[in-house]
């Protein structure tokens, strides 16, 4: 029988690794993420236009598409990767490192954003996956315009996620804040969207109290 993500939580900070250096790589702060990820996105846009030769207009269109596609990836990754856990010990360890520690310590401020080192490693893997898909479709060059938007979508999502845990909700976004709170504290198998609720509506995972 598969293990389920629990609504039980603790205060304080998780310990993910015993090794101090590895443990330090699991923590970050907003300034570091804005600088490192921001420069990465700027570099990717320069690569798309200045080196790969995409026109600014095409790059803009691909960028917008990448941002919108991120919202779908956000839902799918959260639901099927970050919440994937079985009875196997290695599976539970993987889950704890990737997402379980966040559910156990939802107000751990140092881990509300993806740290740059694992974040850039994951981004590299995703870029490789998208490159293969675009290559199979015969449009591999377009991935250089798409991925900066996709990565920007992730960056915006990450700061919305952080805000839902430590900030009071702005009036216009009360339902979104509530949506994520319900995911953590009442319905861990629903409300997988963080930056939006659209895909939860599409796939039927809206929590009963938040329709």
mmCIF file with all atom_site columns, N, CA, C and O in Angstrom, residues 23-45:
data_model
loop_
_atom_site.group_PDB
_atom_site.id
_atom_site.type_symbol
_atom_site.label_atom_id
_atom_site.label_alt_id
_atom_site.label_comp_id
_atom_site.label_asym_id
_atom_site.label_entity_id
_atom_site.label_seq_id
_atom_site.pdbx_PDB_ins_code
_atom_site.Cartn_x
_atom_site.Cartn_y
_atom_site.Cartn_z
_atom_site.occupancy
_atom_site.B_iso_or_equiv
_atom_site.pdbx_formal_charge
_atom_site.auth_seq_id
_atom_site.auth_comp_id
_atom_site.auth_asym_id
_atom_site.auth_atom_id
_atom_site.pdbx_PDB_model_num
ATOM 1  N N  . UNK A 1 23 ? 23.774 19.913 3.589   1.00 0.00 ? 23 UNK A N  1
ATOM 2  C CA . UNK A 1 23 ? 22.647 20.560 4.249   1.00 0.00 ? 23 UNK A CA 1
ATOM 3  C C  . UNK A 1 23 ? 22.555 22.030 3.863   1.00 0.00 ? 23 UNK A C  1
ATOM 4  O O  . UNK A 1 23 ? 21.463 22.569 3.643   1.00 0.00 ? 23 UNK A O  1
ATOM 5  N N  . UNK A 1 24 ? 23.707 22.692 3.738   1.00 0.00 ? 24 UNK A N  1
ATOM 6  C CA . UNK A 1 24 ? 23.710 24.117 3.370   1.00 0.00 ? 24 UNK A CA 1
ATOM 7  C C  . UNK A 1 24 ? 23.167 24.337 1.965   1.00 0.00 ? 24 UNK A C  1
ATOM 8  O O  . UNK A 1 24 ? 22.613 25.394 1.659   1.00 0.00 ? 24 UNK A O  1
ATOM 9  N N  . UNK A 1 25 ? 23.315 23.331 1.087   1.00 0.00 ? 25 UNK A N  1
ATOM 10 C CA . UNK A 1 25 ? 22.835 23.452 -0.287  1.00 0.00 ? 25 UNK A CA 1
ATOM 11 C C  . UNK A 1 25 ? 21.321 23.335 -0.391  1.00 0.00 ? 25 UNK A C  1
ATOM 12 O O  . UNK A 1 25 ? 20.748 23.594 -1.448  1.00 0.00 ? 25 UNK A O  1
ATOM 13 N N  . UNK A 1 26 ? 20.668 22.937 0.714   1.00 0.00 ? 26 UNK A N  1
ATOM 14 C CA . UNK A 1 26 ? 19.210 22.797 0.702   1.00 0.00 ? 26 UNK A CA 1
ATOM 15 C C  . UNK A 1 26 ? 18.508 24.068 1.165   1.00 0.00 ? 26 UNK A C  1
ATOM 16 O O  . UNK A 1 26 ? 17.278 24.102 1.227   1.00 0.00 ? 26 UNK A O  1
ATOM 17 N N  . UNK A 1 27 ? 19.295 25.109 1.481   1.00 0.00 ? 27 UNK A N  1
ATOM 18 C CA . UNK A 1 27 ? 18.705 26.339 1.999   1.00 0.00 ? 27 UNK A CA 1
ATOM 19 C C  . UNK A 1 27 ? 19.044 27.507 1.075   1.00 0.00 ? 27 UNK A C  1
ATOM 20 O O  . UNK A 1 27 ? 20.078 27.512 0.403   1.00 0.00 ? 27 UNK A O  1
ATOM 21 N N  . UNK A 1 28 ? 18.193 28.514 1.079   1.00 0.00 ? 28 UNK A N  1
ATOM 22 C CA . UNK A 1 28 ? 18.453 29.688 0.258   1.00 0.00 ? 28 UNK A CA 1
ATOM 23 C C  . UNK A 1 28 ? 17.659 30.865 0.801   1.00 0.00 ? 28 UNK A C  1
ATOM 24 O O  . UNK A 1 28 ? 16.972 30.770 1.809   1.00 0.00 ? 28 UNK A O  1
ATOM 25 N N  . UNK A 1 29 ? 17.770 32.000 0.111   1.00 0.00 ? 29 UNK A N  1
ATOM 26 C CA . UNK A 1 29 ? 17.030 33.198 0.493   1.00 0.00 ? 29 UNK A CA 1
ATOM 27 C C  . UNK A 1 29 ? 16.587 33.912 -0.784  1.00 0.00 ? 29 UNK A C  1
ATOM 28 O O  . UNK A 1 29 ? 17.127 33.662 -1.875  1.00 0.00 ? 29 UNK A O  1
ATOM 29 N N  . UNK A 1 30 ? 15.606 34.799 -0.691  1.00 0.00 ? 30 UNK A N  1
ATOM 30 C CA . UNK A 1 30 ? 15.072 35.456 -1.897  1.00 0.00 ? 30 UNK A CA 1
ATOM 31 C C  . UNK A 1 30 ? 16.117 36.201 -2.717  1.00 0.00 ? 30 UNK A C  1
ATOM 32 O O  . UNK A 1 30 ? 16.103 36.142 -3.953  1.00 0.00 ? 30 UNK A O  1
ATOM 33 N N  . UNK A 1 31 ? 17.030 36.901 -2.060  1.00 0.00 ? 31 UNK A N  1
ATOM 34 C CA . UNK A 1 31 ? 18.026 37.687 -2.798  1.00 0.00 ? 31 UNK A CA 1
ATOM 35 C C  . UNK A 1 31 ? 18.900 36.799 -3.670  1.00 0.00 ? 31 UNK A C  1
ATOM 36 O O  . UNK A 1 31 ? 19.128 37.097 -4.853  1.00 0.00 ? 31 UNK A O  1
ATOM 37 N N  . UNK A 1 32 ? 19.385 35.718 -3.107  1.00 0.00 ? 32 UNK A N  1
ATOM 38 C CA . UNK A 1 32 ? 20.223 34.795 -3.878  1.00 0.00 ? 32 UNK A CA 1
ATOM 39 C C  . UNK A 1 32 ? 19.476 34.252 -5.082  1.00 0.00 ? 32 UNK A C  1
ATOM 40 O O  . UNK A 1 32 ? 20.020 34.174 -6.194  1.00 0.00 ? 32 UNK A O  1
ATOM 41 N N  . UNK A 1 33 ? 18.232 33.866 -4.878  1.00 0.00 ? 33 UNK A N  1
ATOM 42 C CA . UNK A 1 33 ? 17.461 33.300 -5.983  1.00 0.00 ? 33 UNK A CA 1
ATOM 43 C C  . UNK A 1 33 ? 17.177 34.310 -7.078  1.00 0.00 ? 33 UNK A C  1
ATOM 44 O O  . UNK A 1 33 ? 17.265 33.991 -8.257  1.00 0.00 ? 33 UNK A O  1
ATOM 45 N N  . UNK A 1 34 ? 16.843 35.538 -6.686  1.00 0.00 ? 34 UNK A N  1
ATOM 46 C CA . UNK A 1 34 ? 16.577 36.570 -7.690  1.00 0.00 ? 34 UNK A CA 1
ATOM 47 C C  . UNK A 1 34 ? 17.823 36.831 -8.528  1.00 0.00 ? 34 UNK A C  1
ATOM 48 O O  . UNK A 1 34 ? 17.762 36.908 -9.762  1.00 0.00 ? 34 UNK A O  1
ATOM 49 N N  . UNK A 1 35 ? 18.970 36.951 -7.870  1.00 0.00 ? 35 UNK A N  1
ATOM 50 C CA . UNK A 1 35 ? 20.214 37.252 -8.593  1.00 0.00 ? 35 UNK A CA 1
ATOM 51 C C  . UNK A 1 35 ? 20.627 36.089 -9.483  1.00 0.00 ? 35 UNK A C  1
ATOM 52 O O  . UNK A 1 35 ? 20.866 36.254 -10.698 1.00 0.00 ? 35 UNK A O  1
ATOM 53 N N  . UNK A 1 36 ? 20.720 34.896 -8.922  1.00 0.00 ? 36 UNK A N  1
ATOM 54 C CA . UNK A 1 36 ? 21.243 33.746 -9.669  1.00 0.00 ? 36 UNK A CA 1
ATOM 55 C C  . UNK A 1 36 ? 20.277 33.307 -10.763 1.00 0.00 ? 36 UNK A C  1
ATOM 56 O O  . UNK A 1 36 ? 20.660 33.157 -11.932 1.00 0.00 ? 36 UNK A O  1
ATOM 57 N N  . UNK A 1 37 ? 19.004 33.125 -10.425 1.00 0.00 ? 37 UNK A N  1
ATOM 58 C CA . UNK A 1 37 ? 18.046 32.705 -11.442 1.00 0.00 ? 37 UNK A CA 1
ATOM 59 C C  . UNK A 1 37 ? 17.774 33.820 -12.437 1.00 0.00 ? 37 UNK A C  1
ATOM 60 O O  . UNK A 1 37 ? 17.574 33.563 -13.628 1.00 0.00 ? 37 UNK A O  1
ATOM 61 N N  . UNK A 1 38 ? 17.759 35.065 -11.949 1.00 0.00 ? 38 UNK A N  1
ATOM 62 C CA . UNK A 1 38 ? 17.534 36.192 -12.839 1.00 0.00 ? 38 UNK A CA 1
ATOM 63 C C  . UNK A 1 38 ? 18.627 36.304 -13.893 1.00 0.00 ? 38 UNK A C  1
ATOM 64 O O  . UNK A 1 38 ? 18.349 36.494 -15.085 1.00 0.00 ? 38 UNK A O  1
ATOM 65 N N  . UNK A 1 39 ? 19.887 36.190 -13.466 1.00 0.00 ? 39 UNK A N  1
ATOM 66 C CA . UNK A 1 39 ? 21.002 36.232 -14.414 1.00 0.00 ? 39 UNK A CA 1
ATOM 67 C C  . UNK A 1 39 ? 20.950 35.052 -15.383 1.00 0.00 ? 39 UNK A C  1
ATOM 68 O O  . UNK A 1 39 ? 21.300 35.193 -16.561 1.00 0.00 ? 39 UNK A O  1
ATOM 69 N N  . UNK A 1 40 ? 20.517 33.906 -14.890 1.00 0.00 ? 40 UNK A N  1
ATOM 70 C CA . UNK A 1 40 ? 20.393 32.733 -15.760 1.00 0.00 ? 40 UNK A CA 1
ATOM 71 C C  . UNK A 1 40 ? 19.365 32.986 -16.850 1.00 0.00 ? 40 UNK A C  1
ATOM 72 O O  . UNK A 1 40 ? 19.599 32.673 -18.029 1.00 0.00 ? 40 UNK A O  1
ATOM 73 N N  . UNK A 1 41 ? 18.232 33.568 -16.490 1.00 0.00 ? 41 UNK A N  1
ATOM 74 C CA . UNK A 1 41 ? 17.181 33.858 -17.466 1.00 0.00 ? 41 UNK A CA 1
ATOM 75 C C  . UNK A 1 41 ? 17.651 34.891 -18.486 1.00 0.00 ? 41 UNK A C  1
ATOM 76 O O  . UNK A 1 41 ? 17.428 34.741 -19.690 1.00 0.00 ? 41 UNK A O  1
ATOM 77 N N  . UNK A 1 42 ? 18.326 35.936 -18.013 1.00 0.00 ? 42 UNK A N  1
ATOM 78 C CA . UNK A 1 42 ? 18.878 36.942 -18.927 1.00 0.00 ? 42 UNK A CA 1
ATOM 79 C C  . UNK A 1 42 ? 19.870 36.296 -19.894 1.00 0.00 ? 42 UNK A C  1
ATOM 80 O O  . UNK A 1 42 ? 19.871 36.569 -21.097 1.00 0.00 ? 42 UNK A O  1
ATOM 81 N N  . UNK A 1 43 ? 20.719 35.409 -19.358 1.00 0.00 ? 43 UNK A N  1
ATOM 82 C CA . UNK A 1 43 ? 21.687 34.712 -20.198 1.00 0.00 ? 43 UNK A CA 1
ATOM 83 C C  . UNK A 1 43 ? 21.015 33.839 -21.245 1.00 0.00 ? 43 UNK A C  1
ATOM 84 O O  . UNK A 1 43 ? 21.455 33.777 -22.411 1.00 0.00 ? 43 UNK A O  1
ATOM 85 N N  . UNK A 1 44 ? 19.918 33.184 -20.873 1.00 0.00 ? 44 UNK A N  1
ATOM 86 C CA . UNK A 1 44 ? 19.186 32.340 -21.812 1.00 0.00 ? 44 UNK A CA 1
ATOM 87 C C  . UNK A 1 44 ? 18.532 33.169 -22.911 1.00 0.00 ? 44 UNK A C  1
ATOM 88 O O  . UNK A 1 44 ? 18.498 32.758 -24.079 1.00 0.00 ? 44 UNK A O  1
ATOM 89 N N  . UNK A 1 45 ? 18.023 34.354 -22.537 1.00 0.00 ? 45 UNK A N  1
ATOM 90 C CA . UNK A 1 45 ? 17.413 35.233 -23.550 1.00 0.00 ? 45 UNK A CA 1
ATOM 91 C C  . UNK A 1 45 ? 18.484 35.734 -24.521 1.00 0.00 ? 45 UNK A C  1
ATOM 92 O O  . UNK A 1 45 ? 18.262 35.784 -25.744 1.00 0.00 ? 45 UNK A O  1
#
